[in-house]
Coordinates of C-alpha atoms in Angstrom, one line a residue:
X1 CA 50.1 142.2 141.6
X2 CA 53.4 142.6 143.7
X3 CA 53.1 139.0 144.9
X4 CA 52.6 137.9 141.3
X5 CA 56.1 139.9 140.1
X6 CA 57.9 138.2 143.2
X7 CA 57.2 134.8 142.1
X8 CA 58.0 135.4 138.4
X9 CA 61.5 137.0 139.4
X10 CA 61.7 133.7 141.6
X11 CA 60.8 131.3 138.7
X12 CA 63.1 133.1 136.4
X13 CA 65.9 133.1 138.8
X14 CA 65.3 129.3 139.3
X15 CA 65.5 129.1 135.9
X16 CA 68.6 130.6 135.3
X17 CA 70.4 128.5 138.1
X18 CA 68.8 125.5 136.3
X19 CA 70.7 126.4 133.1
X20 CA 73.8 127.6 134.8
X21 CA 74.0 124.4 136.6
X22 CA 73.1 122.5 133.7
X23 CA 75.8 123.8 131.6
X24 CA 78.4 123.7 134.1
X25 CA 77.6 120.1 134.5
X26 CA 77.6 119.4 130.7
X27 CA 81.1 120.9 130.4
X28 CA 82.5 119.2 133.5
X29 CA 81.3 116.0 131.8
X30 CA 82.4 116.6 128.6
X31 CA 86.0 117.9 130.1
X32 CA 85.9 115.0 132.7
X33 CA 89.0 112.8 131.0
X34 CA 90.9 116.5 130.4
X35 CA 90.1 117.4 134.0
X36 CA 91.5 113.9 135.1
X37 CA 94.6 114.3 133.2
X38 CA 95.0 117.6 134.6
X39 CA 94.7 116.6 138.2
X40 CA 97.3 113.9 137.4
X41 CA 99.6 116.2 135.8
X42 CA 99.6 118.3 138.9
X43 CA 101.0 115.1 141.1
X44 CA 103.9 114.8 138.7
X45 CA 107.2 116.5 138.1
X46 CA 108.5 117.6 134.9
X47 CA 110.5 120.4 133.1
X48 CA 109.3 124.0 134.1
X49 CA 106.4 125.0 131.7
X50 CA 105.8 128.7 130.0
X51 CA 102.4 130.4 130.5
X52 CA 100.3 129.2 128.0
X53 CA 102.8 127.7 125.5
X54 CA 103.8 125.2 128.0
X55 CA 106.7 123.0 127.0
X56 CA 106.4 123.8 123.2
X57 CA 109.8 125.4 123.2
X58 CA 111.2 121.9 124.0
X59 CA 110.7 121.2 120.3
X60 CA 113.2 123.8 119.1
X61 CA 115.8 121.7 117.5
X62 CA 118.6 121.2 120.4
X63 CA 116.2 121.7 123.4
X64 CA 114.5 118.3 123.2
X65 CA 117.7 116.2 122.9
X66 CA 118.9 118.0 125.9
X67 CA 116.0 117.4 127.9
X68 CA 116.8 113.4 127.1
X69 CA 120.3 114.1 127.7
X70 CA 119.7 115.7 130.9
X71 CA 118.9 112.2 132.1
X72 CA 114.9 112.7 132.6
X73 CA 114.5 109.5 134.4
X74 CA 116.8 110.5 137.1
X75 CA 115.2 114.0 137.3
X76 CA 111.9 113.1 137.0
X77 CA 111.1 109.4 137.5
X78 CA 109.6 107.0 135.2
X79 CA 106.4 109.3 134.3
X80 CA 107.2 112.7 133.4
X81 CA 104.5 115.5 133.0
X82 CA 104.8 117.8 130.0
X83 CA 102.4 120.5 128.4
X84 CA 101.9 121.2 125.0
X85 CA 99.9 124.5 125.2
X86 CA 97.1 123.9 127.7
X87 CA 97.2 120.0 127.2
X88 CA 99.1 117.7 129.5
X89 CA 101.2 115.0 128.2
X90 CA 102.7 112.1 130.0
X91 CA 106.3 111.0 129.3
X92 CA 106.5 107.2 129.8
X93 CA 110.0 105.7 130.3
X94 CA 109.9 102.1 131.3
X95 CA 109.9 99.1 129.2
X96 CA 107.4 97.4 131.3
X97 CA 105.0 100.5 131.4
X98 CA 105.8 100.9 127.5
X99 CA 104.6 97.5 127.0
X100 CA 101.2 98.0 128.5
X101 CA 100.5 100.9 126.0
X102 CA 102.2 99.9 122.8
X103 CA 101.1 96.2 123.1
X104 CA 97.5 97.1 123.2
X105 CA 95.5 97.2 120.1
X106 CA 93.0 99.7 122.3
X107 CA 96.1 102.4 122.1
X108 CA 96.7 102.6 118.5
X109 CA 95.3 105.9 117.9
X110 CA 97.8 109.1 117.4
X111 CA 97.2 112.1 119.2
X112 CA 95.9 115.2 117.8
X113 CA 99.2 116.7 116.3
X114 CA 99.7 114.0 113.6
X115 CA 97.0 115.5 111.7
X116 CA 99.3 118.4 111.0
X117 CA 101.2 115.9 108.8
X118 CA 98.3 115.0 106.5
X119 CA 99.4 118.0 104.3
X120 CA 102.6 116.3 103.9
X121 CA 101.7 112.8 104.2
X122 CA 98.5 112.2 103.1
X123 CA 96.1 109.7 104.9
X124 CA 98.7 106.9 105.3
X125 CA 99.6 104.5 107.5
X126 CA 101.7 106.7 109.9
X127 CA 98.9 109.3 110.3
X128 CA 95.6 107.3 110.2
X129 CA 93.9 105.8 113.3
X130 CA 90.8 103.6 113.9
X131 CA 89.1 101.2 111.0
X132 CA 90.9 102.9 108.5
X133 CA 94.4 102.1 109.5
X134 CA 93.5 98.6 110.7
X135 CA 91.9 98.0 107.2
X136 CA 95.0 99.3 105.3
X137 CA 97.7 97.6 107.6
X138 CA 95.9 94.4 106.7
X139 CA 95.9 94.7 103.2
X140 CA 99.4 96.2 102.9
X141 CA 101.2 93.5 105.6
X142 CA 101.7 90.7 103.2
X143 CA 103.6 92.9 100.8
X144 CA 106.4 93.2 103.2
X145 CA 106.8 89.2 103.5
X146 CA 110.6 88.2 103.1
X147 CA 109.5 86.3 99.8
X148 CA 108.7 89.4 98.2
X149 CA 111.3 91.8 100.0
X150 CA 113.7 89.6 98.4
X151 CA 112.9 90.9 95.1
X152 CA 114.5 94.2 96.2
X153 CA 118.0 93.4 97.1
X154 CA 118.9 93.9 93.2
X155 CA 117.6 97.6 93.5
X156 CA 119.7 98.1 97.1
X157 CA 122.5 96.4 95.2
X158 CA 122.2 98.9 92.2
X159 CA 121.8 102.1 94.5
X160 CA 124.4 101.1 96.7
X161 CA 126.8 100.3 93.7
X162 CA 125.9 104.1 92.5
X163 CA 126.8 105.4 95.8
X164 CA 130.1 104.1 95.9
X165 CA 130.4 105.5 92.2
X166 CA 129.8 108.8 93.5
X167 CA 132.1 108.7 96.6
X168 CA 135.2 106.9 94.6
X169 CA 136.4 110.2 93.1
X170 CA 136.4 111.6 97.0
X171 CA 138.3 108.6 98.4
X172 CA 141.1 110.0 100.6
X173 CA 139.3 113.2 101.3
X174 CA 137.3 114.3 104.3
X175 CA 133.7 114.3 103.4
X176 CA 130.2 114.9 105.3
X177 CA 128.5 111.5 104.3
X178 CA 124.9 112.6 104.9
X179 CA 124.3 114.1 101.8
X180 CA 125.6 111.5 99.5
X181 CA 123.7 108.6 101.7
X182 CA 120.2 110.4 101.5
X183 CA 120.8 110.5 97.5
X184 CA 121.4 107.0 97.7
X185 CA 118.1 106.1 99.6
X186 CA 116.0 108.3 97.8
X187 CA 117.1 106.2 94.6
X188 CA 116.1 103.1 96.6
X189 CA 112.7 104.4 97.3
X190 CA 112.1 105.9 94.0
X191 CA 112.8 102.4 92.2
X192 CA 111.3 100.1 95.0
X193 CA 108.2 102.1 95.9
X194 CA 107.3 104.1 92.4
X195 CA 109.0 102.0 89.7
X196 CA 111.5 104.9 88.8
X197 CA 115.1 103.1 87.9
X198 CA 117.8 103.6 89.7
X199 CA 120.1 102.9 86.4
X200 CA 119.6 104.9 83.3
X201 CA 117.4 103.4 80.7
X202 CA 116.2 104.4 77.3
X203 CA 112.8 105.5 78.9
X204 CA 112.4 109.2 79.2
X205 CA 110.9 109.4 83.0
X206 CA 109.9 112.9 84.4
X207 CA 112.4 113.5 87.4
X208 CA 111.0 112.6 90.8
X209 CA 110.0 115.5 93.1
X210 CA 110.5 113.4 96.3
X211 CA 113.8 114.9 96.7
X212 CA 112.4 118.1 97.9
X213 CA 110.0 117.3 100.9
X214 CA 109.9 119.3 104.1
X215 CA 107.8 118.6 106.8
X216 CA 106.9 121.9 108.7
X217 CA 105.5 120.5 112.3
X218 CA 108.3 122.0 113.9
X219 CA 107.8 125.3 112.7
X220 CA 104.1 125.4 114.2
X221 CA 105.0 124.0 117.5
X222 CA 107.7 127.1 117.7
X223 CA 104.9 129.6 116.7
X224 CA 101.9 127.7 118.5
X225 CA 99.5 130.3 117.0
X226 CA 100.2 128.1 113.8
X227 CA 98.7 125.0 115.4
X228 CA 95.3 126.5 114.6
X229 CA 94.4 125.3 110.9
X230 CA 92.2 128.8 110.6
X231 CA 95.3 130.9 111.1
X232 CA 98.0 128.6 109.3
X233 CA 95.8 128.4 106.4
X234 CA 96.5 132.1 105.9
X235 CA 100.3 131.8 105.8
X236 CA 102.9 131.3 102.9
X237 CA 104.1 128.2 104.8
X238 CA 100.8 126.3 104.4
X239 CA 100.3 127.5 100.5
X240 CA 104.0 126.2 99.9
X241 CA 103.6 122.9 102.0
X242 CA 100.1 122.5 99.9
X243 CA 101.8 123.2 96.5
X244 CA 104.5 120.4 97.2
X245 CA 102.0 118.0 98.3
X246 CA 100.1 118.7 94.9
X247 CA 103.3 118.2 92.8
X248 CA 103.8 114.8 94.8
X249 CA 100.4 113.5 94.4
X250 CA 100.4 114.2 90.6
X251 CA 103.7 112.5 90.0
X252 CA 102.5 109.5 92.1
X253 CA 99.2 109.4 90.1
X254 CA 101.4 109.6 86.6
X255 CA 103.2 106.5 88.0
X256 CA 99.9 104.7 89.0
X257 CA 99.1 105.2 85.1
X258 CA 102.3 104.2 83.8
X259 CA 102.3 101.1 86.0
X260 CA 98.8 100.1 85.1
X261 CA 99.7 100.5 81.3
X262 CA 103.0 98.5 81.9
X263 CA 100.8 95.7 83.4
X264 CA 98.2 95.7 80.7
X265 CA 101.1 95.3 77.8
X266 CA 102.9 92.8 80.3
X267 CA 106.0 95.0 80.0
X268 CA 106.7 94.6 84.2
X269 CA 109.8 92.7 84.8
X270 CA 110.5 94.1 88.3
X271 CA 107.3 94.6 90.4
X272 CA 107.5 97.9 92.7
X273 CA 105.2 98.5 95.9
X274 CA 103.2 100.6 93.4
X275 CA 102.3 97.6 91.6
X276 CA 101.3 95.3 94.8
X277 CA 99.3 98.4 96.1
X278 CA 97.5 98.4 92.7
X279 CA 96.7 94.7 93.0
X280 CA 95.4 95.3 96.6
X281 CA 93.2 98.0 95.0
X282 CA 91.9 96.1 92.0
X283 CA 91.0 93.3 94.5
X284 CA 89.8 95.6 97.5
X285 CA 88.0 98.3 95.3
X286 CA 85.8 99.5 98.4
X287 CA 88.5 99.4 101.1
X288 CA 91.6 100.8 99.0
X289 CA 91.1 103.3 96.4
X290 CA 93.4 105.1 94.0
X291 CA 93.7 108.0 96.7
X292 CA 94.6 105.5 99.4
X293 CA 97.5 104.0 96.9
X294 CA 98.9 107.7 96.5
X295 CA 98.5 108.4 100.3
X296 CA 100.4 105.0 101.0
X297 CA 103.0 105.5 98.5
X298 CA 103.8 109.0 99.7
X299 CA 103.9 107.7 103.2
X300 CA 106.6 105.3 102.4
X301 CA 108.5 107.6 100.0
X302 CA 108.5 110.4 102.7
X303 CA 109.0 108.5 105.8
X304 CA 111.6 106.1 104.3
X305 CA 114.2 108.9 103.3
X306 CA 115.3 110.8 106.7
X307 CA 114.7 107.9 108.6
X308 CA 116.7 105.0 106.7
X309 CA 119.3 107.8 105.6
X310 CA 119.9 109.0 109.1
X311 CA 120.1 105.3 110.0
X312 CA 122.8 104.6 107.6
X313 CA 124.9 107.7 108.1
X314 CA 124.9 107.3 112.0
X315 CA 126.2 103.7 111.7
X316 CA 128.5 104.6 108.9
X317 CA 130.2 107.5 111.6
X318 CA 129.8 105.3 114.6
X319 CA 132.1 102.6 113.0
X320 CA 134.9 105.1 112.0
X321 CA 134.8 106.0 115.7
X322 CA 135.1 102.5 116.8
X323 CA 137.7 100.8 114.6
X324 CA 137.5 97.5 116.4
X325 CA 133.9 96.9 115.7
X326 CA 134.3 98.0 112.1
X327 CA 137.0 95.2 112.0
X328 CA 134.7 92.8 113.0
X329 CA 132.3 94.0 110.1
X330 CA 135.0 93.6 107.8
X331 CA 136.0 89.9 109.0
X332 CA 132.5 89.0 108.6
X333 CA 132.0 90.3 105.1
X334 CA 135.0 88.8 103.8
X335 CA 134.0 85.2 105.4
X336 CA 130.7 85.7 103.5
X337 CA 132.1 86.8 100.0
X338 CA 135.7 86.0 99.9
X339 CA 137.1 87.4 96.4
X340 CA 133.8 87.3 95.0
X341 CA 132.3 90.2 93.4
X342 CA 128.6 89.3 93.6
X343 CA 125.8 91.4 94.9
X344 CA 124.4 90.1 98.1
X345 CA 121.8 87.6 98.3
X346 CA 119.1 87.1 101.0
X347 CA 121.6 84.4 102.6
X348 CA 124.5 86.8 102.7
X349 CA 122.3 89.5 104.5
X350 CA 121.0 87.0 106.8
X351 CA 124.5 86.0 107.8
X352 CA 125.6 90.0 108.4
X353 CA 124.9 89.4 112.1
X354 CA 127.5 91.5 113.6
X355 CA 126.9 94.0 111.1
X356 CA 122.9 93.9 112.1
X357 CA 124.0 94.4 116.0
X358 CA 126.2 97.6 114.9
X359 CA 123.0 99.0 112.9
X360 CA 120.9 98.1 116.1
X361 CA 123.2 99.9 118.7
X362 CA 123.5 102.9 116.2
X363 CA 119.8 103.1 116.2
X364 CA 119.7 102.5 120.1
X365 CA 122.2 105.8 120.4
X366 CA 120.4 107.6 117.4
X367 CA 117.0 106.5 116.7
X368 CA 115.8 107.9 113.7
X369 CA 112.4 108.7 115.2
X370 CA 113.3 109.8 118.8
X371 CA 109.7 110.6 119.9
X372 CA 106.5 108.7 119.4
X373 CA 103.0 109.8 120.6
X374 CA 99.6 107.6 121.4
X375 CA 96.1 108.6 122.8
X376 CA 94.9 105.8 125.2
X377 CA 91.6 104.2 124.5
X378 CA 91.1 103.2 128.1
X379 CA 92.9 104.1 131.2
X380 CA 96.1 102.3 132.1
X381 CA 97.4 101.4 135.4
X382 CA 101.2 102.0 135.8
X383 CA 103.1 101.1 139.0
X384 CA 102.0 104.1 141.1
X385 CA 99.6 106.4 138.8
X386 CA 96.6 105.5 136.7
X387 CA 96.4 107.4 133.2
X388 CA 92.8 108.3 132.6
X389 CA 91.4 107.3 128.9
X390 CA 92.2 109.8 126.6
X391 CA 95.5 110.6 127.9
X392 CA 98.2 111.9 125.5
X393 CA 101.3 109.8 126.0
X394 CA 104.8 110.6 124.6
X395 CA 107.2 107.7 124.2
X396 CA 111.0 108.7 123.8
X397 CA 113.1 106.1 122.6
X398 CA 116.1 108.4 122.8
X399 CA 115.5 108.5 126.4
X400 CA 114.5 104.5 127.1
X401 CA 117.5 103.8 125.0
X402 CA 119.6 105.6 127.5
X403 CA 118.3 103.9 131.0
X404 CA 121.3 102.9 132.7
X405 CA 119.7 99.9 134.6
X406 CA 119.0 98.5 131.2
X407 CA 122.1 99.6 129.0
X408 CA 124.9 100.1 131.1
X409 CA 127.2 102.8 130.1
X410 CA 124.7 104.1 127.7
X411 CA 126.4 106.5 125.8
X412 CA 129.0 103.9 124.6
X413 CA 128.9 102.2 121.2
X414 CA 128.8 98.2 122.3
X415 CA 127.2 96.4 119.6
X416 CA 127.4 92.9 121.6
X417 CA 124.4 94.3 123.4
X418 CA 122.1 93.0 120.5
X419 CA 123.6 89.5 120.4
X420 CA 120.9 86.9 120.4
X421 CA 121.6 85.8 124.0
X422 CA 121.7 89.5 125.2
X423 CA 118.6 90.7 123.4
X424 CA 116.6 87.5 124.9
X425 CA 117.4 88.8 128.5
X426 CA 115.7 92.3 127.7
X427 CA 112.2 93.4 127.7
X428 CA 111.6 93.9 123.8
X429 CA 109.7 97.1 124.8
X430 CA 113.5 98.5 125.6
X431 CA 114.3 98.9 121.9
X432 CA 112.1 101.1 119.9
X433 CA 113.7 102.1 117.1
X434 CA 110.9 100.5 115.1
X435 CA 108.5 101.0 117.5
X436 CA 106.5 98.4 118.9
X437 CA 103.1 96.3 119.2
X438 CA 100.5 96.4 116.6
X439 CA 101.9 99.7 115.0
X440 CA 105.5 98.3 114.9
X441 CA 106.9 99.9 111.7
X442 CA 105.7 97.8 108.7
X443 CA 109.0 98.5 106.7
X444 CA 111.4 97.3 109.7
X445 CA 112.6 94.3 107.4
X446 CA 112.8 96.3 104.5
X447 CA 115.0 99.0 106.1
X448 CA 117.3 96.9 107.9
X449 CA 118.3 94.7 104.4
X450 CA 118.5 98.1 103.1
X451 CA 120.9 99.5 105.4
X452 CA 123.0 96.1 105.4
X453 CA 123.2 96.3 101.5
X454 CA 124.5 99.8 101.4
X455 CA 126.8 99.6 104.2
X456 CA 128.4 96.3 103.2
X457 CA 129.2 97.5 99.7
X458 CA 131.1 100.4 101.2
X459 CA 133.0 98.0 103.7
X460 CA 134.0 96.0 100.6
X461 CA 135.7 98.7 98.9
X462 CA 136.8 101.1 101.6
X463 CA 138.2 101.5 105.4
X464 CA 136.4 104.3 107.0
X465 CA 138.1 106.4 109.1
X466 CA 137.4 109.4 111.5
X467 CA 138.1 112.8 110.8
X468 CA 140.2 114.8 113.2
X469 CA 138.2 117.6 115.1
X470 CA 135.0 116.2 113.8
X471 CA 134.7 113.0 115.8
X472 CA 131.6 114.4 117.8
X473 CA 128.3 116.1 116.8
X474 CA 125.1 117.7 118.1
X475 CA 122.0 115.3 117.5
X476 CA 119.0 117.7 116.5
X477 CA 115.5 116.9 116.3
X478 CA 113.4 117.6 113.4
X479 CA 110.8 114.9 113.5
X480 CA 113.4 112.8 112.8
X481 CA 116.9 112.6 114.4
X482 CA 119.7 114.8 112.4
X483 CA 123.3 115.6 113.4
X484 CA 123.9 119.6 113.2
X485 CA 126.8 120.3 110.7
X486 CA 126.9 116.5 109.3
X487 CA 128.6 113.4 109.9
X488 CA 132.4 113.6 108.4
X489 CA 134.3 110.7 107.6
X490 CA 137.3 109.8 105.4
X491 CA 137.3 106.9 103.0
X492 CA 140.5 105.0 102.7
X493 CA 140.5 102.4 99.9
X494 CA 141.1 98.5 100.6
X495 CA 144.1 97.0 99.0
X496 CA 142.1 94.9 97.2
X497 CA 138.9 97.0 96.8
X498 CA 135.7 96.0 95.1
X499 CA 135.0 98.4 92.0
X500 CA 131.7 96.5 90.6
X501 CA 129.2 94.6 91.8
X502 CA 128.2 91.2 89.6
X503 CA 124.4 91.6 89.7

């Protein structure tokens, strides 16, 4: 009996040892990629992390850009370690390394926190990954061909004329340009994406709710416990966000219904992006449903507001601070239009080469989206280190755009950096204002045309002057880049200013 009990205890002990060992092996196998990234992170340098929270406080308005401005490359090298809670992220700075990641279709998946945008943006091109993203990108891409984008120039011109009419009573005063520019961009998006006209019409239409969007991701990072959906869903913040999303979705569905009815009655004169997406859905009902139309329309509306609005405002501000560059833009515009009061054509916009250089230099200094993230689909070998498959990678245009070996005197506004000759000499992944590779911003040409139209319209009526005491600002990060306290300029009427566009 005694011997039997000993053998039973030994058998139980072996069984538990086997179970424990199997569990350890299973956990190690499941977390093997995570453990590899942790081991690599321990070899790298980066900003000091707080226990558990890691470097989440970098997301606080000023901290992230202070980190960038502190010359991350000179402090930590070309590969920097950052912790988001218990997850290591790798900040990749050098264009050659970025090209390996961004150019590959194997690394198009977004990291986990992009799903926090779903409540706000839905499942559109920005938040989607995998097969759905590939399918939607393939279907929507032809809509952004130049032949179609040319049809939206009239919308850009109408909105820029409305902006002029709003600003003209304020000429010869100091104004914060950001509010007025943002209204102009929302007008453009309402008409170009949803078909809500810029100009007043006899048709009674519900006001667009897209002027009230607010992204809450920064708030969730500052209170990391809100990163857990089970906790976040119990907050008023989550309730407010979902109510806003519901309002946006309901309005978009109403506009889909309106555009379908107009299409049936053959009443559509100027097609908007919603019309093109309805056609895509009708031709590909299994791949592109009405829910997909709503998600993508909301994505274009919400993503295009702050990003393009910031680009226009920063460019206007920098032209005020650099009068010699503004003079070159004015000479270019006078050469194109002379005394003609016509709205710009596609050819006119193409000829605004120096203005485009100024826009790109503004986007170099102040990229609308200063931080991008990817999840590696396979391991990537950089110069000294191998990033394991599954690694979370941060790409920081704000920092890469300031590498002094690529952009000498990086804090200076020098539009000539983007001349055709200088651009050819530079790695194309050194300029990431619209990202790069397969996930390059689908609306980049739309945005450049939009920005050119708005700024050229103002330059045909005003000299833009700096405001004493407000020639500098503090950039802050809230998913998109903003200027703390706004961007102040002074519009001085030109001797023969343009008062009305002939469309």
